Coordinates of C-alpha atoms in Angstrom, one line a residue:
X1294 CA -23.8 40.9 -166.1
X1295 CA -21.8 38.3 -164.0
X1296 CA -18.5 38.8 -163.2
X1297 CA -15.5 37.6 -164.8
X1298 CA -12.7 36.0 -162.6
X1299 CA -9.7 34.9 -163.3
X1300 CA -7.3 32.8 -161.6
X1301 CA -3.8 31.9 -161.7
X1302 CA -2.1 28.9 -160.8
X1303 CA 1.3 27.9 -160.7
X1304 CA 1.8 24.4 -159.7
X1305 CA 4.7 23.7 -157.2
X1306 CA 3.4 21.2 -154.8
X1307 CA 2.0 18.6 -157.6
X1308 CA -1.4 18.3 -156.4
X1309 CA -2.3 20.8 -153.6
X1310 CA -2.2 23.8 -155.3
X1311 CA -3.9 22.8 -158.1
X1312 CA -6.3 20.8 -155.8
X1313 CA -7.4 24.4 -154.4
X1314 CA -7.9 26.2 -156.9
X1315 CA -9.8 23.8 -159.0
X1316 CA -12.2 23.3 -156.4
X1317 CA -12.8 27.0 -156.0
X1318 CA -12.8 27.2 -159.8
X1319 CA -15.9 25.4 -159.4
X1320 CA -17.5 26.0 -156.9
X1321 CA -17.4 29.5 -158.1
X1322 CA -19.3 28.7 -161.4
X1323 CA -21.6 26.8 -160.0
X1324 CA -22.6 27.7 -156.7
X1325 CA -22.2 31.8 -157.4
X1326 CA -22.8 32.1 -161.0
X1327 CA -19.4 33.4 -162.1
X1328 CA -17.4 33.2 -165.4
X1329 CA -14.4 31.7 -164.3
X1330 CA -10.8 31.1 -166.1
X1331 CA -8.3 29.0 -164.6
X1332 CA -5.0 29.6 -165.3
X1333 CA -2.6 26.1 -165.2
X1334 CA 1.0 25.9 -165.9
X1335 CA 1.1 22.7 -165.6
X1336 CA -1.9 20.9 -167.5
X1337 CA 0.0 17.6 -166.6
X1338 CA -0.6 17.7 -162.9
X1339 CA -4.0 18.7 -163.5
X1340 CA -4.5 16.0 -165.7
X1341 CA -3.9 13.4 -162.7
X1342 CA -7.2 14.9 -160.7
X1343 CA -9.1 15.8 -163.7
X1344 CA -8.2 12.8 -166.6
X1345 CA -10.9 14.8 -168.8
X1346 CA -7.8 17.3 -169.9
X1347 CA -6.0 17.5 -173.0
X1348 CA -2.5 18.5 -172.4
X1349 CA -1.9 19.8 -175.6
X1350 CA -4.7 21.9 -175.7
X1351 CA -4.3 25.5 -174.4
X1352 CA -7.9 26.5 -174.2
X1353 CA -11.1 24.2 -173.1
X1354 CA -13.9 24.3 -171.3
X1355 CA -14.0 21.6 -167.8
X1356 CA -17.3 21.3 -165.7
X1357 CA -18.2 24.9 -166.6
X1358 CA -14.4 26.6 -166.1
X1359 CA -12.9 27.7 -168.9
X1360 CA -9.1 26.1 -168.6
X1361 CA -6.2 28.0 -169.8
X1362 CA -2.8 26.6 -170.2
X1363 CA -0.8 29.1 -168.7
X1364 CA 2.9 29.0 -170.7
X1365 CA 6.5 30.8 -170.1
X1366 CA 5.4 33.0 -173.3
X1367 CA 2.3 34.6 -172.6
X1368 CA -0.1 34.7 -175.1
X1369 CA -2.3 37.9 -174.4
X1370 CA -5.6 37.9 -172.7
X1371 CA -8.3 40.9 -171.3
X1372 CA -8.2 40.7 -167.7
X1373 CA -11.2 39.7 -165.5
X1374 CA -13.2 41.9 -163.2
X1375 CA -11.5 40.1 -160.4
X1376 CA -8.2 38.5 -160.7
X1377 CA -6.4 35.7 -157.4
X1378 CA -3.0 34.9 -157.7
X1379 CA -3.3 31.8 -156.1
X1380 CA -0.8 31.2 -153.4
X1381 CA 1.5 34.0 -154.2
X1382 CA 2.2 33.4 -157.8
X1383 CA 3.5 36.4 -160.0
X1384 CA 1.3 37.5 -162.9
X1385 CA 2.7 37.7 -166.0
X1386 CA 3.8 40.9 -166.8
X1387 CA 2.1 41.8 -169.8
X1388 CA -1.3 41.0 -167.6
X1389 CA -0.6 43.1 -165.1
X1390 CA 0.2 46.5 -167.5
X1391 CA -3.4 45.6 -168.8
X1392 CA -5.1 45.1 -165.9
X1393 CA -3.7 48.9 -165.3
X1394 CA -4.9 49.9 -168.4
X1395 CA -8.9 48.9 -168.0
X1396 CA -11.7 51.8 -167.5
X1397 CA -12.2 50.4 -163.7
X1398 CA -9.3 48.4 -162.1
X1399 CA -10.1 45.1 -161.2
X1400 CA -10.0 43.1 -157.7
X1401 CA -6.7 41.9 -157.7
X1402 CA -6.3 39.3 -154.6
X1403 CA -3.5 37.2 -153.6
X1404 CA -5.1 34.1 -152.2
X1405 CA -2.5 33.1 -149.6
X1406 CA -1.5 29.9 -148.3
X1407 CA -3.8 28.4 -144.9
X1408 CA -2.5 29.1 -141.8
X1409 CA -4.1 28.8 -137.9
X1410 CA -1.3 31.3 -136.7
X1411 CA -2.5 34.7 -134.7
X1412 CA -1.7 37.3 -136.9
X1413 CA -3.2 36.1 -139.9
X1414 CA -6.5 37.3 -138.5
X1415 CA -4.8 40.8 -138.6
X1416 CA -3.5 40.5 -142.3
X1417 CA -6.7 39.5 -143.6
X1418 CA -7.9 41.4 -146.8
X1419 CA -6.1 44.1 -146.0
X1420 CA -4.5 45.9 -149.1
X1421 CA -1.0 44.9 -150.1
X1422 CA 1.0 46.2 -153.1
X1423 CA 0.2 48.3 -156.2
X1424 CA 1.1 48.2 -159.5
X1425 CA 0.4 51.2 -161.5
X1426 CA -2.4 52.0 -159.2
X1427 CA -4.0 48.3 -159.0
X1428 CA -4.5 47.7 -155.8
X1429 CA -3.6 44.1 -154.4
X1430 CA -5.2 42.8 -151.0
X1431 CA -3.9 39.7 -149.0
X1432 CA -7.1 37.4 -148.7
X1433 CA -6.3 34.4 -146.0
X1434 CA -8.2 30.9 -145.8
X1435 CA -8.2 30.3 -141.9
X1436 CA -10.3 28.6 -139.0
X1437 CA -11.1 31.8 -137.2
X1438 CA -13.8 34.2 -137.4
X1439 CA -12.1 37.1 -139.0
X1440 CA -10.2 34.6 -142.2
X1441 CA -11.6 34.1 -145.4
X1442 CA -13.0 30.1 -144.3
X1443 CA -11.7 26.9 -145.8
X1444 CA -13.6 25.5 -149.2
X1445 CA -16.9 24.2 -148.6
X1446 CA -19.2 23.0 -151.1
X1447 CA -23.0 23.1 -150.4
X1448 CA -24.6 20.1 -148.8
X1449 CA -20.9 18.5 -148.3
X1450 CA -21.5 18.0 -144.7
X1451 CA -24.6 16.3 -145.0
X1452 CA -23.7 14.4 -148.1
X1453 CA -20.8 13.1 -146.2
X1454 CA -23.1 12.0 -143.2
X1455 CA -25.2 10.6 -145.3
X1456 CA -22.2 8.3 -147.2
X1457 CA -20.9 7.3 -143.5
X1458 CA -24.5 5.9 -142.1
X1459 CA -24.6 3.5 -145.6
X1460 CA -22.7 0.9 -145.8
X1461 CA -23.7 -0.6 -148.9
X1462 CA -22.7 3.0 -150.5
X1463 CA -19.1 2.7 -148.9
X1464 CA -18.8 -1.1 -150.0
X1465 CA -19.7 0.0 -153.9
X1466 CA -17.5 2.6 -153.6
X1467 CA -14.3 0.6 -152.5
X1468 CA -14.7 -1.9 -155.2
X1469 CA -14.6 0.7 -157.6
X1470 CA -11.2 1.1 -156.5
X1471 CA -10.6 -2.9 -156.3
X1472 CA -10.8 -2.7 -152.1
X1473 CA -11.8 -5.6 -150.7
X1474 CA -11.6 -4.6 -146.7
X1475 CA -9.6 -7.1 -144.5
X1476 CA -12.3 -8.0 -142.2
X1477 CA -12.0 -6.4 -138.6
X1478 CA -9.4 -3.8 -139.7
X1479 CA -9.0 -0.6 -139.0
X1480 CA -9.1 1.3 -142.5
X1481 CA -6.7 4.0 -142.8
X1482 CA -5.2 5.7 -146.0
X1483 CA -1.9 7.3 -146.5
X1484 CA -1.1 10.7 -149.0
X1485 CA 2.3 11.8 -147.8
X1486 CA 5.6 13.5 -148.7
X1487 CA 8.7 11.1 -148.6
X1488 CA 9.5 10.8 -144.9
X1489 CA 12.0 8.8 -143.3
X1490 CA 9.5 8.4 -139.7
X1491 CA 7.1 6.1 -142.2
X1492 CA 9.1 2.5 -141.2
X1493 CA 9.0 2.6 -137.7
X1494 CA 4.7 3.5 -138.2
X1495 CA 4.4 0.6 -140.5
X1496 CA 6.6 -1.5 -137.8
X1497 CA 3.9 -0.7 -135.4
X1498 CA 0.9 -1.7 -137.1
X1499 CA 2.3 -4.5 -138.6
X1500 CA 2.9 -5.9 -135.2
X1501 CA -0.5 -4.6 -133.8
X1502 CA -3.1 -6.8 -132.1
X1503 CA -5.5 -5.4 -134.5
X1504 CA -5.2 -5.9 -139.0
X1505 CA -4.7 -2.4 -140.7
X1506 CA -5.8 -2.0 -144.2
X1507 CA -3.5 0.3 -145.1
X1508 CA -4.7 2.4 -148.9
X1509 CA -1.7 4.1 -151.0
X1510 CA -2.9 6.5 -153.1
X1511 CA -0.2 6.9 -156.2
X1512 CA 2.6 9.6 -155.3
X1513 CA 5.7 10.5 -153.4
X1514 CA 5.3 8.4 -150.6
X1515 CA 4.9 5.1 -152.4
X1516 CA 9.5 4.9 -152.2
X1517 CA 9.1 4.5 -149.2
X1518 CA 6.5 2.1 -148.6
X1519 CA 8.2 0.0 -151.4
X1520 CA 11.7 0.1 -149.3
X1521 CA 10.1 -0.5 -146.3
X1522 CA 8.0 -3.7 -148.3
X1523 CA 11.2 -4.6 -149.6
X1524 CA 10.1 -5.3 -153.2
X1525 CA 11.3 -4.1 -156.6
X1526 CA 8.2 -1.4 -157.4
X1527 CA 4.6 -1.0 -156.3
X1528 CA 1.9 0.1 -158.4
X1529 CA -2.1 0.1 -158.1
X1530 CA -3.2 -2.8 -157.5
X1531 CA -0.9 -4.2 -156.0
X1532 CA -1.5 -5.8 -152.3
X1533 CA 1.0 -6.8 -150.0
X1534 CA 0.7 -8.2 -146.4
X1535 CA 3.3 -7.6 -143.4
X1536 CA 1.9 -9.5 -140.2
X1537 CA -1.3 -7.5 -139.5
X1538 CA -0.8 -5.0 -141.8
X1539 CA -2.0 -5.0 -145.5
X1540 CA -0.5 -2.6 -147.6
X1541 CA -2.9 -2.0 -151.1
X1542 CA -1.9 0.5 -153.4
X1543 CA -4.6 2.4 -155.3
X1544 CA -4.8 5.0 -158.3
X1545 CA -4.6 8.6 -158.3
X1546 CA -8.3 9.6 -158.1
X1547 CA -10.9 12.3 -158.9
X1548 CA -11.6 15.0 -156.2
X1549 CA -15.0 13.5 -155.3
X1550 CA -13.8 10.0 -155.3
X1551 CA -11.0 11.2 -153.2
X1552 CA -13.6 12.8 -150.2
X1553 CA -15.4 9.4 -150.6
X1554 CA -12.0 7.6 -150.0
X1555 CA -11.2 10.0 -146.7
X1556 CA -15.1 9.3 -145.3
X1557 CA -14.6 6.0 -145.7
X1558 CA -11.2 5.7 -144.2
X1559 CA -11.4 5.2 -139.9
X1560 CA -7.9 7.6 -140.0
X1561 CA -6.1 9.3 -142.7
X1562 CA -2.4 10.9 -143.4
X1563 CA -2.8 13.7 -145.6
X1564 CA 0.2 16.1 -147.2
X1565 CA -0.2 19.9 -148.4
X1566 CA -3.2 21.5 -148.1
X1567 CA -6.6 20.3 -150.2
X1568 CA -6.1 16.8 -148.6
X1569 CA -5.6 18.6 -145.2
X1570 CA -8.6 20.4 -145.9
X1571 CA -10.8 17.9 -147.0
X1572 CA -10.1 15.1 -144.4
X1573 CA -11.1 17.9 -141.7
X1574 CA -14.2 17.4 -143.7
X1575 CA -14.6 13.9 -143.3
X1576 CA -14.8 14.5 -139.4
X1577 CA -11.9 11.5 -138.8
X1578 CA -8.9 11.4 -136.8
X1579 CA -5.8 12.5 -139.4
X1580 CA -2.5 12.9 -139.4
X1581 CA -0.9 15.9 -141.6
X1582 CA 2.3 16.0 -143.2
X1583 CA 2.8 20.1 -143.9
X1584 CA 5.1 20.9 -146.5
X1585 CA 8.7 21.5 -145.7
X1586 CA 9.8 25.5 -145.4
X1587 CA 13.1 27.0 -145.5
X1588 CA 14.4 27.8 -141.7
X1589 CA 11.5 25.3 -140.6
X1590 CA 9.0 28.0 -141.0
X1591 CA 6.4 25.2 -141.7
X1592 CA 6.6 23.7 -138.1
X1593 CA 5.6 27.1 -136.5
X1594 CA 2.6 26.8 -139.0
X1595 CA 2.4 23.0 -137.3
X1596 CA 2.5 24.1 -133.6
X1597 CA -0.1 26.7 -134.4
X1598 CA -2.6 24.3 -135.9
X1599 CA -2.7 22.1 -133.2
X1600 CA -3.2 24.3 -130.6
X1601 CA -6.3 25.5 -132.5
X1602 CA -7.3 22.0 -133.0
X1603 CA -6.3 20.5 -129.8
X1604 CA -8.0 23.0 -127.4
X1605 CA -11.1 20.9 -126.7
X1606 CA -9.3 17.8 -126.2
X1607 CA -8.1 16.7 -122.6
X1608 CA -4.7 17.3 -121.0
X1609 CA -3.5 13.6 -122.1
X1610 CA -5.6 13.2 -125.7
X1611 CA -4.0 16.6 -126.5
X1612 CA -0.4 15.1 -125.6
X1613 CA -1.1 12.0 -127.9
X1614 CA -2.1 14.2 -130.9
X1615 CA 0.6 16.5 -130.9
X1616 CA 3.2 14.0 -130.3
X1617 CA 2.2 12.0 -133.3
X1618 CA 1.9 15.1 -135.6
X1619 CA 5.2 16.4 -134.5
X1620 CA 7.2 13.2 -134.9
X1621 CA 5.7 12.6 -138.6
X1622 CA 6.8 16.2 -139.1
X1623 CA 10.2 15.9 -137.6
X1624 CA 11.5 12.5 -138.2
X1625 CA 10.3 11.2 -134.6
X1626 CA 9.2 7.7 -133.0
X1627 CA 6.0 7.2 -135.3
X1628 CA 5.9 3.9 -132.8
X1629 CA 5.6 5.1 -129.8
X1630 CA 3.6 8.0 -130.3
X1631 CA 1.1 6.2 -132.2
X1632 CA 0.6 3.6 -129.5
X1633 CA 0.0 7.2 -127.5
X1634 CA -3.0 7.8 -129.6
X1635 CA -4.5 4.7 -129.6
X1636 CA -4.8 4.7 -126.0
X1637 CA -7.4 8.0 -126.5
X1638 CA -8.9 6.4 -129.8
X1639 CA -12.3 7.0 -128.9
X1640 CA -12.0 10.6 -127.4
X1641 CA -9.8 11.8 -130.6
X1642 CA -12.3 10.2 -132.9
X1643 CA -14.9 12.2 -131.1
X1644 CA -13.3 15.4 -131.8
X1645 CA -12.6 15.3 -135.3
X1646 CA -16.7 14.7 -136.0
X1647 CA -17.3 17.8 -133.2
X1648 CA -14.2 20.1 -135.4
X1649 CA -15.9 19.5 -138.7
X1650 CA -19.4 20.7 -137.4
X1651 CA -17.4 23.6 -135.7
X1652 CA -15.8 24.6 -138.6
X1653 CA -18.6 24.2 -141.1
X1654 CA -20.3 26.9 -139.0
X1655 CA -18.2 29.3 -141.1
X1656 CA -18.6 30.8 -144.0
X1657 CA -16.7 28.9 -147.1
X1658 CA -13.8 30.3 -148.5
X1659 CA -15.6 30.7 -152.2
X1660 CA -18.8 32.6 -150.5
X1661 CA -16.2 34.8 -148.4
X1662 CA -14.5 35.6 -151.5
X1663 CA -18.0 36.8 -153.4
X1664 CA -18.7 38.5 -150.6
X1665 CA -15.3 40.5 -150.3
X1666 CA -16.1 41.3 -154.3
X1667 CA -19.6 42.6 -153.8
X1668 CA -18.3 45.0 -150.8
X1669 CA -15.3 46.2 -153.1
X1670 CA -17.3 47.6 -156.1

């Protein structure tokens, strides 16, 4: 009998959250065979990655997961043979007295948020809490040996290759989304908190020798761009052109059309953590915009990313990098740091294709999580 998981999600960063844990939703189901439920509080946010949804529906069945609306009132359910509270949410209460109350206790994991810093290797699985004898274990994505992985899908490396060497593939693909490349530009998309470091970037390309094609996916950062555009709104579809920049915003997407849009891209900005995630996956330069902490507790998270992900690179490349990530981060000159970068274009683009392949030489986070199970019982 295959076992019954169930996970809980409680949507605070829009998209990022709910990003993860649909992914590992199914990639659960369909890659390892389990019965999954998924746990939303917000079916509304979900809706803008998975249009399939019916908000007003509390129970339904998407791609093989059984989706649960997740309200303020509970409204009573048996508890799986393993249970993930996804990034530190709190289980209802009347859950957790029945998860105490089954014949065996299940696997109760908090799936914490991704960090490169030391001493998560340390924390890893190791048991947390208990409530009425249920024990809880910490279980840590990560980039070392010793985490749980990142989220991998089968084949996703390959298929990615594969979608880079065609061209014809990437040009169907964009005019899906109504992208007509400006010829001889450098591609780039942009998924970003609101950041006050965004005008003095666009400034910089605008004036650049070389034509950006700059793609806006729908969200927070789109103010910004509209204020630094100096027009009334901006909505897909809509193009504008500032010297040798073109500015096109596009719709919210699908996951899968989303990886498509990162492999096709020559450099992304990415926010949170599934776009973070997955444009490590398209092996491109990126830039990542980590999501603000009381205390600036994210920027330690920052400074310990890079130096993971910057060790390969030389002395000046490595400079470039972290310069630019730390001034998108921490309201710095977005111009002059990204002039820095240019200057080591070709070594930077180098590395992110050499990451990927480092880091799908891992196990995936959804396999390391099966396998964690399987130990347990």
């Amino acid at each position: 009998m295959k076992a019954r998981w169930d996970i809980f999600c409680s949507v605070v960063d829009n998209y990022g959250d709910i990003g993860v844990t649909w992914r590992l939703a199914r990639q659960l189901v369909v890659e390892h065979g389990c019965d999954v439920r998924l746990w939303v509080d917000d079916l509304r946010a979900f809706e803008r990655m998975c249009p399939d949804i019916d908000v007003q529906v509390g129970q339904q069945w998407q791609e093989g997961v059984q989706v649960r609306h997740w309200p303020a009132e509970w409204p009573g359910a048996h508890p799986a043979d393993v249970v993930i509270a996804a990034f530190a949410c709190q289980l209802p209460p009347e859950y957790m007295d029945r998860m105490a109350e089954r014949e065996r206790a299940p696997l109760w994991m908090n799936l914490d948020y991704l960090s490169a810093e030391d001493w998560v290797v340390g924390c890893h699985r190791l048991p947390s809490v208990k409530y009425k004898g249920v024990q809880k274990y910490f279980f840590f994505p990560g980039f070392r040996p010793g985490t749980g992985g990142l989220l991998r899908e089968a084949g996703l490396l390959e298929r990615r290759q594969a979608f880079q060497q065609d061209d014809v593939a990437q040009q169907q693909f964009l005019q899906s989304l109504g992208v007509a490349p400006t010829v001889g530009a450098r591609l780039m998309s942009l998924f970003a908190y609101e950041n006050d470091g965004l005008a003095g970037w666009l400034d910089v390309l605008a004036a650049d020798g070389r034509g950006t094609h700059l793609l806006v996916p729908e969200g927070r950062i789109l103010g910004d761009v509209q204020r630094w555009l100096g027009v009334n709104s901006l909505s897909a579809g809509d193009i504008q052109v500032r010297g040798a920049l073109t500015v096109q915003v596009i719709a919210f997407v699908r996951q899968e059309q989303y990886d498509q849009l990162l492999w096709c891209c020559e450099f992304n900005a990415v926010r949170g953590e599934d776009s973070f995630v997955r444009a490590q996956w398209a092996g491109r330069p990126l830039l990542w915009h980590i999501y603000r902490q009381d205390e600036d507790i994210h920027l330690d998270k920052l400074d310990a990313f890079l130096e993971l992900y910057t060790a390969a690179l030389s002395p000046a490349a490595k400079a470039a990098v972290v310069t630019l990530w730390q001034a998108w981060n921490a309201d710095g000159d977005m111009a002059q740091s990204w002039k820095m970068l240019l200057e080591h274009w070709p070594e930077v683009s180098q590395h992110a294709q050499n990451w990927c392949l480092e880091q799908g030489l891992q196990a995936d986070l959804a396999t390391a999580l099966v396998q964690f199970y399987e130990s347990w019982i």
